[in-house]
């Protein structure tokens, strides 16, 4: 059986990582197709090196562009690969333009499609990611949800073929066609939790992040910003930066700057703000291991990233989300994560406020999401029981 994973953006290299060894153990032919959506060393190659990912079988080299041109180019180039390779399954991850374009290419060739990290909703259709995930979910064959919330979101949108723990209700295959009539939905747990569990010890063994930046554990903030709604609105970006400047007067703020944000900072003349605030450290994007290490020692994390919100939760570090909503509702339960939007005062007061956290809550699975995805695929292929 041949499987193709379509990946292209930073979080997708991390999401595919737990699947790679699971699929390799079965002897299945699993190939990576890198769309080239992210291409800087710190946004792409570093993750292949750290996570031991195999060289992509295809590198499509699409690069940056408007939504239309990037999505269209990925669709065109992925289609050519899928026609040539004729895989039995296509796997897509998350909610980027690579996810949507890869999904469209697969379903129009009648190839079974699995969406990893299905069912997430912000209920904000101005977010490009919300459009990408809605469309991908509704054309997928098998939907691998990270949480019960995600399953319930899909239920509310009319998905009825829900795979319960240990059981699969096979959908019918009309006229012998290979695509089931009703897509199947399963709570497999979160592949990012798998990746976190696989990597946190390895990362800890190489932990020199504190020395490198001269930091004391629990006495610094870690920040990331890249959401278009924040970076492409100079007023919101300035509100967020003002909060970072104020916070840096209390504790150092370490801010690995995403290339999208770097561009916005240059355009709005805010790129040298750290000259006035010596404890606000704008640094280049970090590798996954260094990021995990800086996350776990942080006093609090300020972010608009989906993955970083979850990693803060996994590491039991307080998180302030720089958005008015989140898809990861479970991180908010128990007080780990609070929503501050781009409101300077709220960001500052929430970051400085001590929090009482419930230490035991774990809704993201058992670290075996990769194995569960494989089990569900195998059922569809008539090979094993789920
Ligand atoms: C994309 C995803 C977003 C995801 C994020 C992860 C979409 C619509 N957005 O956002 O969901 O959370 O990746 O990081 O797919 N750039 C570089 N070097 C790179 C990559 C990008 O300089 O290696 C710059 C380019 O100027 C580019 C901009 O960053 O125009 C934005 O990149 P793009 O991939 O379009 O979107 P992201 O903001 O990275
Ligand atoms: N990440 C990283 N280095 C950084 C910032 C983030 O390795 O400088 C990792 C982070 O640990 C998480 C993932 O990238 O695993 C999140 O990706 P990103 O924030 O780009 O996208 P999102 O999760 O919002 O889609």
GROMACS .gro file of C-alpha atoms and ligand atoms in nm:
model
  450
    1UNK     CA    1   0.000   0.000   0.000
    2UNK     CA    2   0.133   0.344  -0.090
    3UNK     CA    3   0.069   0.655   0.119
    4UNK     CA    4   0.158   1.013   0.042
    5UNK     CA    5   0.175   1.286   0.307
    6UNK     CA    6   0.148   1.640   0.175
    7UNK     CA    7   0.327   1.888   0.397
    8UNK     CA    8   0.473   2.234   0.347
    9UNK     CA    9   0.453   2.461   0.652
   10UNK     CA   10   0.643   2.452   0.984
   11UNK     CA   11   0.375   2.288   1.201
   12UNK     CA   12   0.317   2.017   0.940
   13UNK     CA   13   0.675   1.892   0.969
   14UNK     CA   14   0.607   1.843   1.341
   15UNK     CA   15   0.264   1.684   1.285
   16UNK     CA   16   0.394   1.426   1.036
   17UNK     CA   17   0.688   1.329   1.259
   18UNK     CA   18   0.501   1.077   1.483
   19UNK     CA   19   0.341   0.914   1.177
   20UNK     CA   20   0.673   0.850   1.003
   21UNK     CA   21   0.806   0.578   1.240
   22UNK     CA   22   0.460   0.423   1.288
   23UNK     CA   23   0.414   0.381   0.913
   24UNK     CA   24   0.777   0.274   0.860
   25UNK     CA   25   0.731  -0.014   1.111
   26UNK     CA   26   0.444  -0.156   0.905
   27UNK     CA   27   0.657  -0.164   0.592
   28UNK     CA   28   0.406   0.056   0.409
   29UNK     CA   29   0.545   0.276   0.134
   30UNK     CA   30   0.506   0.627   0.282
   31UNK     CA   31   0.638   0.922   0.084
   32UNK     CA   32   0.656   1.289   0.180
   33UNK     CA   33   0.566   1.561  -0.067
   34UNK     CA   34   0.696   1.903   0.043
   35UNK     CA   35   0.501   2.180  -0.126
   36UNK     CA   36   0.767   2.442  -0.046
   37UNK     CA   37   0.518   2.676   0.125
   38UNK     CA   38   0.786   2.733   0.392
   39UNK     CA   39   1.142   2.730   0.264
   40UNK     CA   40   1.382   2.923   0.494
   41UNK     CA   41   1.622   2.691   0.678
   42UNK     CA   42   1.466   2.784   1.017
   43UNK     CA   43   1.112   2.727   0.883
   44UNK     CA   44   1.174   2.393   0.710
   45UNK     CA   45   1.504   2.203   0.689
   46UNK     CA   46   1.586   2.236   1.059
   47UNK     CA   47   1.277   2.025   1.142
   48UNK     CA   48   1.375   1.751   0.897
   49UNK     CA   49   1.719   1.738   1.061
   50UNK     CA   50   1.596   1.745   1.422
   51UNK     CA   51   1.303   1.507   1.376
   52UNK     CA   52   1.489   1.264   1.147
   53UNK     CA   53   1.231   1.303   0.871
   54UNK     CA   54   1.317   1.133   0.542
   55UNK     CA   55   1.406   1.347   0.245
   56UNK     CA   56   1.080   1.436   0.062
   57UNK     CA   57   1.024   1.221  -0.245
   58UNK     CA   58   0.910   1.542  -0.417
   59UNK     CA   59   0.990   1.903  -0.338
   60UNK     CA   60   0.746   2.120  -0.529
   61UNK     CA   61   0.919   2.451  -0.455
   62UNK     CA   62   0.599   2.658  -0.463
   63UNK     CA   63   0.711   2.931  -0.219
   64UNK     CA   64   0.516   3.237  -0.110
   65UNK     CA   65   0.231   3.416  -0.284
   66UNK     CA   66  -0.126   3.534  -0.250
   67UNK     CA   67  -0.378   3.276  -0.133
   68UNK     CA   68  -0.498   3.218  -0.489
   69UNK     CA   69  -0.159   3.183  -0.651
   70UNK     CA   70  -0.007   2.974  -0.370
   71UNK     CA   71  -0.308   2.741  -0.338
   72UNK     CA   72  -0.345   2.711  -0.716
   73UNK     CA   73   0.022   2.636  -0.773
   74UNK     CA   74   0.028   2.371  -0.498
   75UNK     CA   75  -0.289   2.214  -0.643
   76UNK     CA   76  -0.138   2.200  -0.991
   77UNK     CA   77   0.198   2.058  -0.885
   78UNK     CA   78   0.050   1.811  -0.633
   79UNK     CA   79  -0.192   1.679  -0.891
   80UNK     CA   80   0.095   1.591  -1.123
   81UNK     CA   81   0.268   1.396  -0.843
   82UNK     CA   82  -0.049   1.208  -0.747
   83UNK     CA   83  -0.120   1.113  -1.108
   84UNK     CA   84   0.230   0.973  -1.135
   85UNK     CA   85   0.240   0.796  -0.796
   86UNK     CA   86  -0.122   0.669  -0.773
   87UNK     CA   87  -0.118   0.636  -0.392
   88UNK     CA   88  -0.378   0.434  -0.199
   89UNK     CA   89  -0.413   0.714   0.059
   90UNK     CA   90  -0.328   1.082   0.072
   91UNK     CA   91  -0.268   1.239   0.413
   92UNK     CA   92  -0.299   1.612   0.482
   93UNK     CA   93  -0.233   1.794   0.809
   94UNK     CA   94  -0.381   2.098   0.980
   95UNK     CA   95  -0.523   2.398   0.801
   96UNK     CA   96  -0.273   2.566   0.571
   97UNK     CA   97  -0.295   2.638   0.200
   98UNK     CA   98  -0.089   2.321   0.148
   99UNK     CA   99  -0.363   2.127   0.330
  100UNK     CA  100  -0.646   2.258   0.114
  101UNK     CA  101  -0.460   2.236  -0.216
  102UNK     CA  102  -0.337   1.883  -0.142
  103UNK     CA  103  -0.689   1.777  -0.048
  104UNK     CA  104  -0.843   1.915  -0.366
  105UNK     CA  105  -0.581   1.746  -0.581
  106UNK     CA  106  -0.647   1.410  -0.409
  107UNK     CA  107  -1.028   1.406  -0.413
  108UNK     CA  108  -1.054   1.515  -0.775
  109UNK     CA  109  -0.844   1.211  -0.860
  110UNK     CA  110  -1.082   1.000  -0.644
  111UNK     CA  111  -0.807   0.915  -0.399
  112UNK     CA  112  -0.902   0.841  -0.036
  113UNK     CA  113  -0.805   1.137   0.179
  114UNK     CA  114  -0.728   1.149   0.549
  115UNK     CA  115  -0.731   1.480   0.731
  116UNK     CA  116  -0.513   1.482   1.041
  117UNK     CA  117  -0.630   1.745   1.291
  118UNK     CA  118  -0.987   1.750   1.160
  119UNK     CA  119  -1.288   1.917   1.319
  120UNK     CA  120  -1.123   2.228   1.460
  121UNK     CA  121  -1.330   2.543   1.437
  122UNK     CA  122  -1.275   2.904   1.536
  123UNK     CA  123  -1.617   2.997   1.390
  124UNK     CA  124  -1.441   3.295   1.236
  125UNK     CA  125  -1.454   3.272   0.858
  126UNK     CA  126  -1.225   3.570   0.813
  127UNK     CA  127  -0.940   3.338   0.912
  128UNK     CA  128  -0.791   3.171   0.603
  129UNK     CA  129  -0.726   2.862   0.816
  130UNK     CA  130  -1.098   2.827   0.899
  131UNK     CA  131  -1.182   2.811   0.528
  132UNK     CA  132  -0.902   2.561   0.465
  133UNK     CA  133  -1.014   2.330   0.746
  134UNK     CA  134  -1.388   2.352   0.670
  135UNK     CA  135  -1.337   2.260   0.305
  136UNK     CA  136  -1.081   1.988   0.378
  137UNK     CA  137  -1.304   1.824   0.638
  138UNK     CA  138  -1.600   1.815   0.402
  139UNK     CA  139  -1.411   1.637   0.123
  140UNK     CA  140  -1.212   1.391   0.338
  141UNK     CA  141  -1.265   1.015   0.356
  142UNK     CA  142  -1.133   0.974   0.709
  143UNK     CA  143  -1.119   1.255   0.965
  144UNK     CA  144  -0.868   1.218   1.247
  145UNK     CA  145  -0.983   1.448   1.527
  146UNK     CA  146  -0.745   1.547   1.809
  147UNK     CA  147  -1.020   1.588   2.069
  148UNK     CA  148  -1.382   1.514   2.151
  149UNK     CA  149  -1.461   1.884   2.092
  150UNK     CA  150  -1.347   1.842   1.733
  151UNK     CA  151  -1.565   1.530   1.692
  152UNK     CA  152  -1.862   1.724   1.826
  153UNK     CA  153  -1.796   2.010   1.585
  154UNK     CA  154  -1.817   1.764   1.297
  155UNK     CA  155  -2.127   1.600   1.442
  156UNK     CA  156  -2.291   1.944   1.446
  157UNK     CA  157  -2.205   1.982   1.077
  158UNK     CA  158  -2.385   1.658   0.989
  159UNK     CA  159  -2.113   1.393   1.009
  160UNK     CA  160  -2.278   1.077   1.144
  161UNK     CA  161  -2.027   0.798   1.083
  162UNK     CA  162  -1.836   0.837   1.408
  163UNK     CA  163  -1.583   0.569   1.500
  164UNK     CA  164  -1.605   0.505   1.872
  165UNK     CA  165  -1.310   0.381   2.075
  166UNK     CA  166  -1.232   0.035   1.938
  167UNK     CA  167  -1.523   0.021   1.693
  168UNK     CA  168  -1.561   0.117   1.334
  169UNK     CA  169  -1.896   0.126   1.161
  170UNK     CA  170  -1.787   0.075   0.801
  171UNK     CA  171  -1.964   0.302   0.557
  172UNK     CA  172  -2.094   0.144   0.239
  173UNK     CA  173  -1.887   0.145  -0.075
  174UNK     CA  174  -2.138   0.238  -0.350
  175UNK     CA  175  -2.114   0.027  -0.665
  176UNK     CA  176  -1.783  -0.113  -0.553
  177UNK     CA  177  -1.618   0.230  -0.560
  178UNK     CA  178  -1.316   0.265  -0.338
  179UNK     CA  179  -1.433   0.584  -0.164
  180UNK     CA  180  -1.687   0.525   0.115
  181UNK     CA  181  -2.023   0.701   0.088
  182UNK     CA  182  -2.001   0.857   0.432
  183UNK     CA  183  -1.672   0.989   0.563
  184UNK     CA  184  -1.562   0.838   0.892
  185UNK     CA  185  -1.471   1.048   1.195
  186UNK     CA  186  -1.248   0.927   1.479
  187UNK     CA  187  -1.105   1.083   1.793
  188UNK     CA  188  -0.749   0.959   1.754
  189UNK     CA  189  -0.590   1.207   1.992
  190UNK     CA  190  -0.354   1.480   1.884
  191UNK     CA  191  -0.044   1.402   1.678
  192UNK     CA  192   0.120   1.714   1.823
  193UNK     CA  193   0.090   1.556   2.167
  194UNK     CA  194   0.261   1.244   2.026
  195UNK     CA  195   0.539   1.466   1.888
  196UNK     CA  196   0.573   1.649   2.218
  197UNK     CA  197   0.603   1.324   2.416
  198UNK     CA  198   0.852   1.181   2.168
  199UNK     CA  199   1.074   1.489   2.171
  200UNK     CA  200   1.061   1.655   2.512
  201UNK     CA  201   1.325   1.427   2.669
  202UNK     CA  202   1.557   1.450   2.369
  203UNK     CA  203   1.514   1.826   2.374
  204UNK     CA  204   1.583   1.840   2.749
  205UNK     CA  205   1.912   1.650   2.698
  206UNK     CA  206   2.034   1.933   2.473
  207UNK     CA  207   1.892   2.213   2.683
  208UNK     CA  208   2.122   2.514   2.664
  209UNK     CA  209   1.850   2.765   2.583
  210UNK     CA  210   1.867   2.939   2.920
  211UNK     CA  211   2.248   2.986   2.910
  212UNK     CA  212   2.231   3.100   2.551
  213UNK     CA  213   1.993   3.384   2.632
  214UNK     CA  214   2.114   3.433   2.992
  215UNK     CA  215   1.773   3.351   3.140
  216UNK     CA  216   1.649   3.231   3.478
  217UNK     CA  217   1.375   2.963   3.477
  218UNK     CA  218   1.027   3.107   3.530
  219UNK     CA  219   1.171   3.458   3.502
  220UNK     CA  220   1.112   3.531   3.135
  221UNK     CA  221   0.824   3.540   2.889
  222UNK     CA  222   0.826   3.355   2.556
  223UNK     CA  223   0.628   3.514   2.270
  224UNK     CA  224   0.529   3.422   1.914
  225UNK     CA  225   0.309   3.615   1.670
  226UNK     CA  226   0.226   3.519   1.311
  227UNK     CA  227  -0.151   3.516   1.260
  228UNK     CA  228  -0.245   3.730   0.958
  229UNK     CA  229  -0.516   3.908   1.160
  230UNK     CA  230  -0.241   4.042   1.392
  231UNK     CA  231   0.054   4.088   1.157
  232UNK     CA  232  -0.137   4.244   0.868
  233UNK     CA  233  -0.311   4.505   1.086
  234UNK     CA  234  -0.049   4.764   1.194
  235UNK     CA  235  -0.271   4.885   1.482
  236UNK     CA  236  -0.317   4.538   1.632
  237UNK     CA  237   0.050   4.457   1.583
  238UNK     CA  238   0.147   4.778   1.762
  239UNK     CA  239  -0.089   4.697   2.053
  240UNK     CA  240   0.077   4.358   2.092
  241UNK     CA  241   0.428   4.503   2.071
  242UNK     CA  242   0.338   4.768   2.329
  243UNK     CA  243   0.240   4.486   2.565
  244UNK     CA  244   0.571   4.307   2.502
  245UNK     CA  245   0.762   4.633   2.571
  246UNK     CA  246   0.579   4.685   2.903
  247UNK     CA  247   0.628   4.321   3.005
  248UNK     CA  248   1.001   4.340   2.925
  249UNK     CA  249   1.033   4.595   3.204
  250UNK     CA  250   0.929   4.318   3.446
  251UNK     CA  251   1.099   4.012   3.289
  252UNK     CA  252   1.290   3.950   2.964
  253UNK     CA  253   1.069   3.868   2.664
  254UNK     CA  254   1.211   3.619   2.413
  255UNK     CA  255   1.040   3.657   2.077
  256UNK     CA  256   1.138   3.426   1.787
  257UNK     CA  257   1.004   3.627   1.494
  258UNK     CA  258   0.812   3.448   1.216
  259UNK     CA  259   0.911   3.568   0.863
  260UNK     CA  260   0.560   3.705   0.799
  261UNK     CA  261   0.589   3.915   1.113
  262UNK     CA  262   0.944   4.024   1.031
  263UNK     CA  263   0.811   4.163   0.703
  264UNK     CA  264   0.530   4.351   0.883
  265UNK     CA  265   0.772   4.491   1.143
  266UNK     CA  266   0.999   4.622   0.867
  267UNK     CA  267   0.704   4.776   0.681
  268UNK     CA  268   0.574   4.955   0.990
  269UNK     CA  269   0.920   5.067   1.110
  270UNK     CA  270   0.891   4.866   1.432
  271UNK     CA  271   1.178   4.628   1.356
  272UNK     CA  272   1.425   4.801   1.589
  273UNK     CA  273   1.186   4.848   1.882
  274UNK     CA  274   1.423   4.634   2.091
  275UNK     CA  275   1.678   4.920   2.080
  276UNK     CA  276   1.459   5.109   2.327
  277UNK     CA  277   1.368   4.798   2.529
  278UNK     CA  278   1.686   4.604   2.592
  279UNK     CA  279   1.507   4.309   2.754
  280UNK     CA  280   1.279   4.255   2.452
  281UNK     CA  281   1.477   4.003   2.243
  282UNK     CA  282   1.371   3.967   1.880
  283UNK     CA  283   1.543   3.653   1.754
  284UNK     CA  284   1.520   3.433   1.445
  285UNK     CA  285   1.273   3.140   1.444
  286UNK     CA  286   1.393   2.851   1.658
  287UNK     CA  287   1.418   2.479   1.599
  288UNK     CA  288   1.159   2.255   1.766
  289UNK     CA  289   1.388   2.130   2.045
  290UNK     CA  290   1.504   2.476   2.145
  291UNK     CA  291   1.144   2.594   2.132
  292UNK     CA  292   1.026   2.311   2.361
  293UNK     CA  293   1.302   2.395   2.608
  294UNK     CA  294   1.220   2.766   2.613
  295UNK     CA  295   0.850   2.685   2.651
  296UNK     CA  296   0.888   2.461   2.951
  297UNK     CA  297   1.097   2.706   3.155
  298UNK     CA  298   0.890   3.014   3.071
  299UNK     CA  299   0.698   3.213   3.329
  300UNK     CA  300   0.418   3.243   3.072
  301UNK     CA  301   0.382   3.213   2.696
  302UNK     CA  302   0.222   3.482   2.480
  303UNK     CA  303   0.115   3.352   2.140
  304UNK     CA  304  -0.134   3.349   1.856
  305UNK     CA  305  -0.007   3.008   1.736
  306UNK     CA  306  -0.230   2.703   1.762
  307UNK     CA  307   0.059   2.464   1.820
  308UNK     CA  308   0.228   2.682   2.080
  309UNK     CA  309  -0.098   2.720   2.279
  310UNK     CA  310  -0.113   2.342   2.302
  311UNK     CA  311   0.253   2.299   2.390
  312UNK     CA  312   0.209   2.552   2.672
  313UNK     CA  313  -0.076   2.332   2.794
  314UNK     CA  314   0.127   2.010   2.760
  315UNK     CA  315   0.409   2.170   2.961
  316UNK     CA  316   0.163   2.319   3.212
  317UNK     CA  317   0.287   2.672   3.147
  318UNK     CA  318   0.034   2.959   3.162
  319UNK     CA  319  -0.057   3.087   2.816
  320UNK     CA  320  -0.199   3.418   2.702
  321UNK     CA  321  -0.351   3.385   2.357
  322UNK     CA  322  -0.322   3.693   2.139
  323UNK     CA  323  -0.653   3.627   1.968
  324UNK     CA  324  -1.017   3.681   2.064
  325UNK     CA  325  -1.099   3.312   2.010
  326UNK     CA  326  -0.927   2.974   2.004
  327UNK     CA  327  -0.993   2.639   1.839
  328UNK     CA  328  -0.823   2.468   2.133
  329UNK     CA  329  -1.099   2.516   2.391
  330UNK     CA  330  -0.956   2.249   2.622
  331UNK     CA  331  -0.651   2.465   2.689
  332UNK     CA  332  -0.879   2.729   2.838
  333UNK     CA  333  -1.051   2.483   3.075
  334UNK     CA  334  -0.863   2.471   3.402
  335UNK     CA  335  -0.722   2.821   3.344
  336UNK     CA  336  -0.406   2.725   3.147
  337UNK     CA  337  -0.491   2.952   2.859
  338UNK     CA  338  -0.665   3.290   2.860
  339UNK     CA  339  -0.776   3.493   2.559
  340UNK     CA  340  -0.649   3.850   2.543
  341UNK     CA  341  -0.684   3.940   2.174
  342UNK     CA  342  -0.454   4.231   2.088
  343UNK     CA  343  -0.557   4.439   2.389
  344UNK     CA  344  -0.238   4.581   2.542
  345UNK     CA  345  -0.371   4.624   2.896
  346UNK     CA  346  -0.534   4.284   2.905
  347UNK     CA  347  -0.221   4.108   2.773
  348UNK     CA  348  -0.004   4.278   3.037
  349UNK     CA  349  -0.237   4.219   3.330
  350UNK     CA  350  -0.301   3.854   3.237
  351UNK     CA  351   0.070   3.785   3.187
  352UNK     CA  352   0.162   3.930   3.525
  353UNK     CA  353  -0.127   3.768   3.715
  354UNK     CA  354  -0.042   3.447   3.907
  355UNK     CA  355  -0.265   3.150   3.816
  356UNK     CA  356  -0.397   2.845   3.994
  357UNK     CA  357  -0.372   2.558   3.748
  358UNK     CA  358  -0.541   2.217   3.746
  359UNK     CA  359  -0.247   1.982   3.684
  360UNK     CA  360  -0.423   1.660   3.582
  361UNK     CA  361  -0.648   1.741   3.291
  362UNK     CA  362  -0.532   1.575   2.963
  363UNK     CA  363  -0.781   1.580   2.673
  364UNK     CA  364  -0.533   1.533   2.384
  365UNK     CA  365  -0.507   1.153   2.385
  366UNK     CA  366  -0.239   0.915   2.509
  367UNK     CA  367   0.045   0.993   2.274
  368UNK     CA  368  -0.064   0.714   2.035
  369UNK     CA  369  -0.258   0.923   1.782
  370UNK     CA  370  -0.026   0.807   1.501
  371UNK     CA  371  -0.102   0.441   1.579
  372UNK     CA  372  -0.476   0.511   1.593
  373UNK     CA  373  -0.468   0.685   1.256
  374UNK     CA  374  -0.298   0.378   1.109
  375UNK     CA  375  -0.552   0.146   1.272
  376UNK     CA  376  -0.842   0.342   1.126
  377UNK     CA  377  -0.686   0.344   0.780
  378UNK     CA  378  -0.629  -0.028   0.803
  379UNK     CA  379  -0.995  -0.089   0.877
  380UNK     CA  380  -1.094   0.106   0.571
  381UNK     CA  381  -0.850  -0.098   0.370
  382UNK     CA  382  -1.002  -0.417   0.513
  383UNK     CA  383  -0.676  -0.533   0.673
  384UNK     CA  384  -0.703  -0.505   1.054
  385UNK     CA  385  -0.953  -0.421   1.328
  386UNK     CA  386  -0.946  -0.063   1.462
  387LIG     C1  387   0.109   2.965   0.725
  387LIG     C2  388  -0.034   2.915   0.740
  387LIG     C3  389  -0.078   2.927   0.885
  387LIG     C4  390   0.021   2.857   0.977
  387LIG     C5  391   0.162   2.909   0.952
  387LIG     C6  392   0.261   2.830   1.033
  387LIG     C7  393  -0.178   2.952   0.545
  387LIG     C8  394  -0.286   3.033   0.488
  387LIG     N1  395  -0.125   2.996   0.660
  387LIG     O1  396   0.109   3.103   0.757
  387LIG     O2  397  -0.204   2.865   0.901
  387LIG     O3  398  -0.016   2.881   1.110
  387LIG     O4  399   0.195   2.894   0.814
  387LIG     O5  400   0.380   2.898   1.053
  387LIG     O6  401  -0.142   2.853   0.490
  387LIG     N2  402   0.801   3.358   0.445
  387LIG     C9  403   0.939   3.359   0.441
  387LIG     N3  404   1.005   3.240   0.449
  387LIG    C10  405   0.942   3.122   0.460
  387LIG    C11  406   0.802   3.120   0.463
  387LIG    C12  407   0.733   3.239   0.455
  387LIG     O7  408   1.001   3.465   0.431
  387LIG     O8  409   1.009   3.016   0.468
  387LIG    C13  410   0.730   3.487   0.443
  387LIG    C14  411   0.688   3.532   0.305
  387LIG     O9  412   0.700   3.671   0.299
  387LIG    C15  413   0.541   3.495   0.300
  387LIG    C16  414   0.498   3.511   0.445
  387LIG    O10  415   0.610   3.473   0.522
  387LIG    O11  416   0.466   3.575   0.212
  387LIG    C17  417   0.378   3.427   0.485
  387LIG    O12  418   0.401   3.288   0.457
  387LIG     P1  419   0.277   3.191   0.423
  387LIG    O13  420   0.325   3.053   0.412
  387LIG    O14  421   0.195   3.244   0.310
  387LIG    O15  422   0.185   3.205   0.550
  387LIG     P2  423   0.223   3.198   0.703
  387LIG    O16  424   0.197   3.329   0.764
  387LIG    O17  425   0.357   3.138   0.718
  388LIG     N1  426   0.791   2.650   1.663
  388LIG     C1  427   0.928   2.634   1.650
  388LIG     N2  428   1.005   2.746   1.648
  388LIG     C2  429   0.956   2.871   1.658
  388LIG     C3  430   0.815   2.886   1.671
  388LIG     C4  431   0.736   2.773   1.672
  388LIG     O1  432   0.977   2.521   1.643
  388LIG     O2  433   1.034   2.968   1.654
  388LIG     C5  434   0.707   2.530   1.665
  388LIG     C6  435   0.621   2.520   1.789
  388LIG     O3  436   0.694   2.461   1.894
  388LIG     C7  437   0.505   2.436   1.739
  388LIG     C8  438   0.492   2.477   1.595
  388LIG     O4  439   0.615   2.538   1.558
  388LIG     O5  440   0.536   2.299   1.746
  388LIG     C9  441   0.379   2.574   1.576
  388LIG     O6  442   0.384   2.627   1.446
  388LIG     P1  443   0.334   2.772   1.409
  388LIG     O7  444   0.323   2.854   1.531
  388LIG     O8  445   0.420   2.820   1.299
  388LIG     O9  446   0.190   2.743   1.343
  388LIG     P2  447   0.046   2.706   1.402
  388LIG    O10  448   0.059   2.601   1.504
  388LIG    O11  449  -0.015   2.831   1.454
  388LIG    O12  450  -0.028   2.661   1.280
   0.00000   0.00000   0.00000
